[in-house]
PDB file of C-alpha atoms in Angstrom:
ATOM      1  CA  UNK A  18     -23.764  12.501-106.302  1.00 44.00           C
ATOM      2  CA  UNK A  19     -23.093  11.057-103.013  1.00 42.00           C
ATOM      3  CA  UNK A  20     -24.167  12.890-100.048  1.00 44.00           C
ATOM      4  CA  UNK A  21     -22.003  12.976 -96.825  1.00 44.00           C
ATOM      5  CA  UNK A  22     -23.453  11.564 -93.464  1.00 46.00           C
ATOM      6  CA  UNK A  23     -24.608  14.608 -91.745  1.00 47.00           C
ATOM      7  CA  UNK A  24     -23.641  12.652 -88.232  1.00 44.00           C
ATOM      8  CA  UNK A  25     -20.342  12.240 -88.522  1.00 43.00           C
ATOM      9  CA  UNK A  26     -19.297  16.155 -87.998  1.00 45.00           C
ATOM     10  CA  UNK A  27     -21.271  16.022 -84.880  1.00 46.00           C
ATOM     11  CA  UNK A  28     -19.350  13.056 -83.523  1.00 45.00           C
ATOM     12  CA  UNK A  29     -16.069  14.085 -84.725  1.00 46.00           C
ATOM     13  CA  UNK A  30     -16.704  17.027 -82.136  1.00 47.00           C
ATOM     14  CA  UNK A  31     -17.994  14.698 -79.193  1.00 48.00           C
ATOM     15  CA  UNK A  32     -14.317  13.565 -77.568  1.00 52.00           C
ATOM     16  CA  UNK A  33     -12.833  17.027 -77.266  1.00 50.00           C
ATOM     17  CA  UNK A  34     -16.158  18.102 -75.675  1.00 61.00           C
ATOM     18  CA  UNK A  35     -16.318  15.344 -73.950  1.00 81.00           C
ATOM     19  CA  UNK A  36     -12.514  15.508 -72.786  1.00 83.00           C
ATOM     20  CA  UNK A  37     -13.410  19.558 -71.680  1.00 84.00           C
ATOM     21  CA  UNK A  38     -16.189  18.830 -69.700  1.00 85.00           C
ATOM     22  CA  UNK A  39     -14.048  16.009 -67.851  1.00 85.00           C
ATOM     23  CA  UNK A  40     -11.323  18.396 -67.449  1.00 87.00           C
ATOM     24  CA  UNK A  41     -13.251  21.032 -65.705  1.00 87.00           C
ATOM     25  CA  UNK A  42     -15.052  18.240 -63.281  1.00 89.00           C
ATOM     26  CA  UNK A  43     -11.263  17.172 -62.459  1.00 91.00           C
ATOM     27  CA  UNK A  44     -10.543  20.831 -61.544  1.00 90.00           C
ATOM     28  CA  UNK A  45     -13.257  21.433 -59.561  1.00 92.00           C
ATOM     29  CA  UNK A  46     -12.751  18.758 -57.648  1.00 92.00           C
ATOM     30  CA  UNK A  47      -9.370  19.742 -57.234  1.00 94.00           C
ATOM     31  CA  UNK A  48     -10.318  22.937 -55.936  1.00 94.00           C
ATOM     32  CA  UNK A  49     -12.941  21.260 -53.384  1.00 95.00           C
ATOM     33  CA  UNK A  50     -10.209  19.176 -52.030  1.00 94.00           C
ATOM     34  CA  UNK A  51      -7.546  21.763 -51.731  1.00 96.00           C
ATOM     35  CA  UNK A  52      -9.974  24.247 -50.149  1.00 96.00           C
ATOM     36  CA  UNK A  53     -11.039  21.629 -47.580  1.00 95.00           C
ATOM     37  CA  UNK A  54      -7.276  19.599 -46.580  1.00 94.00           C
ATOM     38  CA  UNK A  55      -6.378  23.610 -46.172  1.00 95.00           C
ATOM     39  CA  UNK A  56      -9.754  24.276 -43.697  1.00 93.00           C
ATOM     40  CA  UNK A  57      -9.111  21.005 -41.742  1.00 91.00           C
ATOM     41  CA  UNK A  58      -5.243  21.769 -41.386  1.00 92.00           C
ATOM     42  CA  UNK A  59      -6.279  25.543 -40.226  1.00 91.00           C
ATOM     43  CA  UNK A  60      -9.101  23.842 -37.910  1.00 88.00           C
ATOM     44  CA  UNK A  61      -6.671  21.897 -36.247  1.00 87.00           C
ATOM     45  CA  UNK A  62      -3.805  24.115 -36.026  1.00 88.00           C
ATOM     46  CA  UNK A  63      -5.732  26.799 -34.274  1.00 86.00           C
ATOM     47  CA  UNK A  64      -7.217  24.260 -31.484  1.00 79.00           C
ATOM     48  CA  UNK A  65     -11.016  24.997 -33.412  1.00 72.00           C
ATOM     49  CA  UNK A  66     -10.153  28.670 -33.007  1.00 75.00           C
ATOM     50  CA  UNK A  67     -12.371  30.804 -35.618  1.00 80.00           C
ATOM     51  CA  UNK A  68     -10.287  31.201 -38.966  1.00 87.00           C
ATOM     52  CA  UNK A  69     -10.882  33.906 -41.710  1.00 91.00           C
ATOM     53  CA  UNK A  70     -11.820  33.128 -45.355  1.00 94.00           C
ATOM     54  CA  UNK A  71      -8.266  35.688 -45.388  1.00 94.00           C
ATOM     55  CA  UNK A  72      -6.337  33.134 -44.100  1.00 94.00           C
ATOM     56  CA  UNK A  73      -7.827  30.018 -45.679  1.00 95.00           C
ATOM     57  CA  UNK A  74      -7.223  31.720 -49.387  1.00 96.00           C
ATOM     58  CA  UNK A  75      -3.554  32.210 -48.608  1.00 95.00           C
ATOM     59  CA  UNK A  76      -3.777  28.688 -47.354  1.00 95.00           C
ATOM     60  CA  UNK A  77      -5.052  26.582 -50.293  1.00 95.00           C
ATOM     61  CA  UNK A  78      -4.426  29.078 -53.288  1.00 95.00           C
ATOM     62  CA  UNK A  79      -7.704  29.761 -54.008  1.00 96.00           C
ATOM     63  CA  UNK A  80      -9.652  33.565 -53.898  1.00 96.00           C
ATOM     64  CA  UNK A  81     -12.406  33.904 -51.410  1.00 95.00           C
ATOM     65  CA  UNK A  82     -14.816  34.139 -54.170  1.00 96.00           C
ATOM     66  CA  UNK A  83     -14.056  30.499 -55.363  1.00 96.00           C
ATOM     67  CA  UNK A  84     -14.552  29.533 -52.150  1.00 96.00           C
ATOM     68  CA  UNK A  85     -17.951  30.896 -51.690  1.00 95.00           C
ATOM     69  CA  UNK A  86     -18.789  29.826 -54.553  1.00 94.00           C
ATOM     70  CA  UNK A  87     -18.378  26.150 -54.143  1.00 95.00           C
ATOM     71  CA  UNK A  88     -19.617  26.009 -50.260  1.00 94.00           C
ATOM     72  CA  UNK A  89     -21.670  29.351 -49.708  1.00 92.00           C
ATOM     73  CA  UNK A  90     -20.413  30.612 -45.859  1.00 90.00           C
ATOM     74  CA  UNK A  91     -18.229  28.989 -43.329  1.00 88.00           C
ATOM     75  CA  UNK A  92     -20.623  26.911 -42.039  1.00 87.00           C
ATOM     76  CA  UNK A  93     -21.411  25.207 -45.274  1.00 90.00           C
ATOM     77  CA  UNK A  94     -17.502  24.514 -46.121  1.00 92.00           C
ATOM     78  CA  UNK A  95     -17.071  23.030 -42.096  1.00 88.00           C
ATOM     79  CA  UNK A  96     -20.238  20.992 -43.143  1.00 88.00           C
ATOM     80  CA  UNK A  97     -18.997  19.604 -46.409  1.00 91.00           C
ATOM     81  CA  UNK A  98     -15.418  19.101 -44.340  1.00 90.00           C
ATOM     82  CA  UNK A  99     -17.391  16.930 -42.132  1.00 87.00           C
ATOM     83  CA  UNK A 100     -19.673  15.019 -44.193  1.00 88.00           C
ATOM     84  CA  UNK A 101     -17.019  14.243 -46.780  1.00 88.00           C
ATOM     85  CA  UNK A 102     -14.635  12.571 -43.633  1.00 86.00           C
ATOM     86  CA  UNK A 103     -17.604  10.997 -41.804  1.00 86.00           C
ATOM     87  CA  UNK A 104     -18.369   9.346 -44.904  1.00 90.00           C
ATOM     88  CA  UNK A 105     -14.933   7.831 -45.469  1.00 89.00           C
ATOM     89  CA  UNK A 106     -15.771   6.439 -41.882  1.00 90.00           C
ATOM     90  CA  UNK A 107     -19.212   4.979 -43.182  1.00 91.00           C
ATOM     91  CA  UNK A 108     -17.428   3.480 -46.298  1.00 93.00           C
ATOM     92  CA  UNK A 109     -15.165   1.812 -44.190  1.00 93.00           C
ATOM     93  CA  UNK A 110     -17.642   0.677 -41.730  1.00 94.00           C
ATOM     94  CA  UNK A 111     -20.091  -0.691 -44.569  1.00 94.00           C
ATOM     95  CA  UNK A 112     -16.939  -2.375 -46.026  1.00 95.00           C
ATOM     96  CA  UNK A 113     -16.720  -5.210 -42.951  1.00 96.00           C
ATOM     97  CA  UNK A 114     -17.946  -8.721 -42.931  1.00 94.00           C
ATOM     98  CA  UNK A 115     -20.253  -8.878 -41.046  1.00 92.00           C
ATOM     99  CA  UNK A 116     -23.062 -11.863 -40.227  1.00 87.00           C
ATOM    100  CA  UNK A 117     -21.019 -13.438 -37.722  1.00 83.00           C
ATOM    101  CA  UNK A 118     -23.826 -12.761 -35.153  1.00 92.00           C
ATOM    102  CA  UNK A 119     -24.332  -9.515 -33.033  1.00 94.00           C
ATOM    103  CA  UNK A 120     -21.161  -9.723 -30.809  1.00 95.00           C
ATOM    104  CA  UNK A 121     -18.892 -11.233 -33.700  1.00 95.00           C
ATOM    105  CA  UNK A 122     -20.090  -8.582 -35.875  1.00 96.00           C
ATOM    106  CA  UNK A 123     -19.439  -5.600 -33.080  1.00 96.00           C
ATOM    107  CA  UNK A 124     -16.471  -6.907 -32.006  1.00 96.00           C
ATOM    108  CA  UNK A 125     -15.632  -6.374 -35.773  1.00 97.00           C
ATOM    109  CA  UNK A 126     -16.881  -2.848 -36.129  1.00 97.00           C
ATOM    110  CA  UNK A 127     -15.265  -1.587 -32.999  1.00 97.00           C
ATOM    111  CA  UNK A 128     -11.754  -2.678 -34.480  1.00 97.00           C
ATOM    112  CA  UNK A 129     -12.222  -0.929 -37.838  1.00 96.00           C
ATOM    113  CA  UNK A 130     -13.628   1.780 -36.433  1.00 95.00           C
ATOM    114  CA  UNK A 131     -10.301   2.215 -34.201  1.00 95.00           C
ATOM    115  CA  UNK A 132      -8.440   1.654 -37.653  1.00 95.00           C
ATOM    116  CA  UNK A 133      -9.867   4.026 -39.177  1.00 93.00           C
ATOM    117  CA  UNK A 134      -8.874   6.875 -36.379  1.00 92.00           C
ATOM    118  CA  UNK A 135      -5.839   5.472 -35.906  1.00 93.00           C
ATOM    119  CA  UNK A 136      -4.698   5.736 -39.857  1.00 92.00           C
ATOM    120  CA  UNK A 137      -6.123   8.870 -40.180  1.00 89.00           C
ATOM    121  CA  UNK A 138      -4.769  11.253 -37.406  1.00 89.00           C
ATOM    122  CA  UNK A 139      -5.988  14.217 -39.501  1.00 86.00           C
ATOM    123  CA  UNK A 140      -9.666  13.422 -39.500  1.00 84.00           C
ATOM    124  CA  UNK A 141      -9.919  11.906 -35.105  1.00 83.00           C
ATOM    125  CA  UNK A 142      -8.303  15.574 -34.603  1.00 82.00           C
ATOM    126  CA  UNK A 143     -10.831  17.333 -36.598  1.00 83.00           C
ATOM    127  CA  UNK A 144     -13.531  15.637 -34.963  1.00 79.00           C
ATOM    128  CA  UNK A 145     -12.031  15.956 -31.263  1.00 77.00           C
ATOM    129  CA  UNK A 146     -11.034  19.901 -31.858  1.00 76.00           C
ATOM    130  CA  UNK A 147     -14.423  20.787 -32.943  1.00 75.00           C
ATOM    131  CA  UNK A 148     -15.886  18.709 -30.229  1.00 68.00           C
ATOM    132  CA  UNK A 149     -14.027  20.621 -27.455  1.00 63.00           C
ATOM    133  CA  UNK A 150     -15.610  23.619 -28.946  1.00 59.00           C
ATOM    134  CA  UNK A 151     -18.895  22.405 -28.422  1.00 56.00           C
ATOM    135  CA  UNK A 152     -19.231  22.384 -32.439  1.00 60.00           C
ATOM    136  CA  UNK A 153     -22.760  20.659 -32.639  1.00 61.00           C
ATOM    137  CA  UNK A 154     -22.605  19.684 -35.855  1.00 65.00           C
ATOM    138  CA  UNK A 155     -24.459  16.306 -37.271  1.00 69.00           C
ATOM    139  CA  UNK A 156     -23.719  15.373 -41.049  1.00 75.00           C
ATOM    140  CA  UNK A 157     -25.936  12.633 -42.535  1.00 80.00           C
ATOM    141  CA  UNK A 158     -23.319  10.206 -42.557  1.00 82.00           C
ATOM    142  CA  UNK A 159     -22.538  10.731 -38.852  1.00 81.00           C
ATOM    143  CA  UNK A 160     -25.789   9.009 -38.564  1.00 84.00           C
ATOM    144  CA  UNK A 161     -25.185   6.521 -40.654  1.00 88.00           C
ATOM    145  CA  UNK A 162     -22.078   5.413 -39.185  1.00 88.00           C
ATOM    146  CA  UNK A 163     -23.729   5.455 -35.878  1.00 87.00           C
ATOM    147  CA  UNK A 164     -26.516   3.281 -36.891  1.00 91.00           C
ATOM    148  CA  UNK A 165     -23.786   0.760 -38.079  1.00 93.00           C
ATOM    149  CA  UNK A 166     -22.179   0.683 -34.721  1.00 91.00           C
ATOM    150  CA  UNK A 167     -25.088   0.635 -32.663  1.00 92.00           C
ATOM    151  CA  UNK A 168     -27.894  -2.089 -34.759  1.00 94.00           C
ATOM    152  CA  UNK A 169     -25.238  -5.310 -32.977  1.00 95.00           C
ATOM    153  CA  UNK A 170     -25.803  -3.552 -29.656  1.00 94.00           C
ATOM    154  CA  UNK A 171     -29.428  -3.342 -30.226  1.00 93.00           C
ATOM    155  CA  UNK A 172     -29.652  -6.445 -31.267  1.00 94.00           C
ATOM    156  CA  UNK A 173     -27.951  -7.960 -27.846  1.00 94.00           C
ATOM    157  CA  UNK A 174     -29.669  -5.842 -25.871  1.00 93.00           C
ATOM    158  CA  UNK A 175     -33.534  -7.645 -27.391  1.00 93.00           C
ATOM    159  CA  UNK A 176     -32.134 -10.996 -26.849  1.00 92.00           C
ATOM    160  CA  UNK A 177     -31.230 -10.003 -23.433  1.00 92.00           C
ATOM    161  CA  UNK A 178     -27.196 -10.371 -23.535  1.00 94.00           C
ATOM    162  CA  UNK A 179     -26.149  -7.177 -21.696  1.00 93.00           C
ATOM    163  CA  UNK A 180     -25.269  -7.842 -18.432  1.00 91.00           C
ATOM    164  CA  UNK A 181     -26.727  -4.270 -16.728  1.00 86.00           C
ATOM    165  CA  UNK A 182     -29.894  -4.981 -19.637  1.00 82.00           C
ATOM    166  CA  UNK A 183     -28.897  -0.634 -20.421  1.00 88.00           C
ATOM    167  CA  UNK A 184     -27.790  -0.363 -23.848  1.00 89.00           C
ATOM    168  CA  UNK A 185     -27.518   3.064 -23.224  1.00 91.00           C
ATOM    169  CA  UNK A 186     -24.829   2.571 -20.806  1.00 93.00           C
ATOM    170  CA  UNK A 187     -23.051  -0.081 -22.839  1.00 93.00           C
ATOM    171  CA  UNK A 188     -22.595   2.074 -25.941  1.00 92.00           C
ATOM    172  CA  UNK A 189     -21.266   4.894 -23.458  1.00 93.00           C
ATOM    173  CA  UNK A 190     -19.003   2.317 -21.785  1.00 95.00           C
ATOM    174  CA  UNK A 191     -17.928   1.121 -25.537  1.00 95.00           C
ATOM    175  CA  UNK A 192     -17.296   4.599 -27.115  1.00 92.00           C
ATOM    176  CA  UNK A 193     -15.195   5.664 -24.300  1.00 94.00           C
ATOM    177  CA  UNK A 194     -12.937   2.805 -24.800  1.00 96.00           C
ATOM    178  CA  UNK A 195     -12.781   2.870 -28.650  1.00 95.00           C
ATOM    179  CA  UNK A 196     -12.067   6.931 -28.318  1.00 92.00           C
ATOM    180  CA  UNK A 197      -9.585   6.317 -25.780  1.00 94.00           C
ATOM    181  CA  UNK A 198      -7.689   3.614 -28.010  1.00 96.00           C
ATOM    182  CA  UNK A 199      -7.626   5.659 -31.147  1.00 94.00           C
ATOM    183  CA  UNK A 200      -6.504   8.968 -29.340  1.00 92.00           C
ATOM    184  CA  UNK A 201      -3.736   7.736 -27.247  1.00 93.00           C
ATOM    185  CA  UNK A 202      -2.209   5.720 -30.126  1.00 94.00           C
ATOM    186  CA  UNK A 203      -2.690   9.013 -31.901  1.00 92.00           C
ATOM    187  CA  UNK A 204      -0.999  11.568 -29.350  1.00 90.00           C
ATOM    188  CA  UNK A 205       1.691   9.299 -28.897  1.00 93.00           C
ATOM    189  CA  UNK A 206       2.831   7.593 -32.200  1.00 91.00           C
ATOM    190  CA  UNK A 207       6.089   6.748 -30.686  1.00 94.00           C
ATOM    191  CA  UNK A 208       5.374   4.622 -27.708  1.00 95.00           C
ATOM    192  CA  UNK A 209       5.970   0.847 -28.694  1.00 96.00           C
ATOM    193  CA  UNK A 210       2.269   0.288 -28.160  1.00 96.00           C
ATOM    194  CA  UNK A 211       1.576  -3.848 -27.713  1.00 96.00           C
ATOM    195  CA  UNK A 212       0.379  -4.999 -30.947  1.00 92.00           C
ATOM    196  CA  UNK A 213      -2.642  -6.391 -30.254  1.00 95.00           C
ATOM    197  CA  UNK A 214      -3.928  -3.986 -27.267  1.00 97.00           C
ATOM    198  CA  UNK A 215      -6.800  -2.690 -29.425  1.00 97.00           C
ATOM    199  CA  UNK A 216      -8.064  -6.195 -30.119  1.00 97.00           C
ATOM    200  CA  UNK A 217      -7.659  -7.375 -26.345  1.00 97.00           C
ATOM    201  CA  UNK A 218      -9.528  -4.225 -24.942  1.00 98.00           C
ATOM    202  CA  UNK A 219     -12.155  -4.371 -27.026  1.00 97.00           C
ATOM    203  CA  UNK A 220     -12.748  -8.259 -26.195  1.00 96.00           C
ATOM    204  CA  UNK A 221     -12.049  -7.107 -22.336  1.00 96.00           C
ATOM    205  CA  UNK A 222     -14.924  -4.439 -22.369  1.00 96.00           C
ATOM    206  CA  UNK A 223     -17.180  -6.731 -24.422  1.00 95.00           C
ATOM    207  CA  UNK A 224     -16.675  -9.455 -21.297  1.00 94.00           C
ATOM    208  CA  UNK A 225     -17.402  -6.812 -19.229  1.00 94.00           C
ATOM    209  CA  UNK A 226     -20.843  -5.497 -20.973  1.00 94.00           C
ATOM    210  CA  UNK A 227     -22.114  -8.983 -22.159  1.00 94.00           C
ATOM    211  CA  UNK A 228     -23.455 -11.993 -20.458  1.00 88.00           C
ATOM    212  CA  UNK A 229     -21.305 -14.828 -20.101  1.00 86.00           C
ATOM    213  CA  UNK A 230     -23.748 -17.014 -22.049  1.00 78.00           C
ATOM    214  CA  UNK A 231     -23.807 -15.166 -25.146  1.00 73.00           C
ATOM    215  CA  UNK A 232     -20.047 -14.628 -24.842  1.00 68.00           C
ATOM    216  CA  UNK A 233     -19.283 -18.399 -24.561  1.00 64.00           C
ATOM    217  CA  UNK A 234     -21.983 -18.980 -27.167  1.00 62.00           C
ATOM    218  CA  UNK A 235     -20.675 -16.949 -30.018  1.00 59.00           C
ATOM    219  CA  UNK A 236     -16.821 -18.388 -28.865  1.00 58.00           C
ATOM    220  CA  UNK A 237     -18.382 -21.623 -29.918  1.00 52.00           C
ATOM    221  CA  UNK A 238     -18.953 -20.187 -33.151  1.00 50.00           C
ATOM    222  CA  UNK A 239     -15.498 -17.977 -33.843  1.00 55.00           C
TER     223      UNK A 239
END
């Protein structure tokens, strides 16, 4: 008499566990999103005025238990707000060419980085509201997005290319320029800005905080 493989009952039943288990990861990340595009919208509406768990549920749909539950208090969910944004600004920074040399190569970050605010109004507001409110709040990859933008100016600065030798002051200078770029072209959507002002203001600071020598040297190399 032949037996039957005892095996094949077990994987008969793998797929539809499988395809459960999936389902309830998609749904739960559903939820996370939902519960966070409704805390950033609320954030910004209110100018980074305090909102109530109240007023988020009615936002995104979901009970204040199911919030809790996925990000503990406020101050976890504005966390995992933040880190989940600031690391759609790492990805983006990780994802340029770089290798063209330490100005080539911030010259290159300092454009995406204005691309990113620039295409994502939603996420330079969030930042700037909760900055106005003296939100102190540092996510990992707020770190690592800074240690992108700031290894090129390290690196001039140790080969001695900064014309005031502060790399303090240039990466003040720099930041004030990029933030200015993305947050008027933000505020004001409909003014025919000139196509290629963020390029030429970035290469205009960059003549400002750099030597001429290193500036004509990596020209050579462009």
């Amino acid at each position: 008499m032949k037996s039957s493989p005892q095996s094949e009952p077990a994987l008969a039943s793998s797929p539809p566990h499988n395809g459960a288990e999936a389902r309830r990861e998609r749904q739960r990340q559903e939820a996370r999103r939902s519960i966070l595009n409704a805390t950033e919208a609320l954030i910004i509406e209110g100018d980074g005025d305090d909102f109530s768990i109240r007023a988020l549920a009615q936002r995104c749909g979901y009970s204040a238990p199911t919030i809790y539950h996925y990000f503990g208090d406020k101050d976890g969910l504005i966390d995992a707000l933040l880190e989940e944004r600031f690391a759609s600004l790492f990805e983006q920074l990780k994802s340029v060419e770089l290798n063209g040399g330490p100005l080539e190569d911030l010259r290159r970050l300092a454009l995406a980085f204005v691309d990113f605010g620039v295409n994502r109004p939603p996420f330079y507001r969030l930042i700037t509201t909760l900055s106005r409110k003296g939100e102190d709040r540092t996510p990992p990859s707020v770190e690592k997005s800074l240690e992108i933008l700031r290894a090129p100016m390290r690196d001039l600065a140790a080969a001695g290319s900064l014309r005031s030798g502060d790399s303090e002051l240039a990466e003040q200078a720099l930041w004030a320029l990029l933030h200015g770029l993305a947050s008027l072209r933000i505020s004001r959507p409909e003014y025919p800005w000139a196509a290629d002002l963020t390029r030429r203001s970035i290469d205009a600071m960059l003549g400002g905080l750099i030597a001429p020598s290193a500036v004509s040297s990596q020209e050579a190399v462009r």
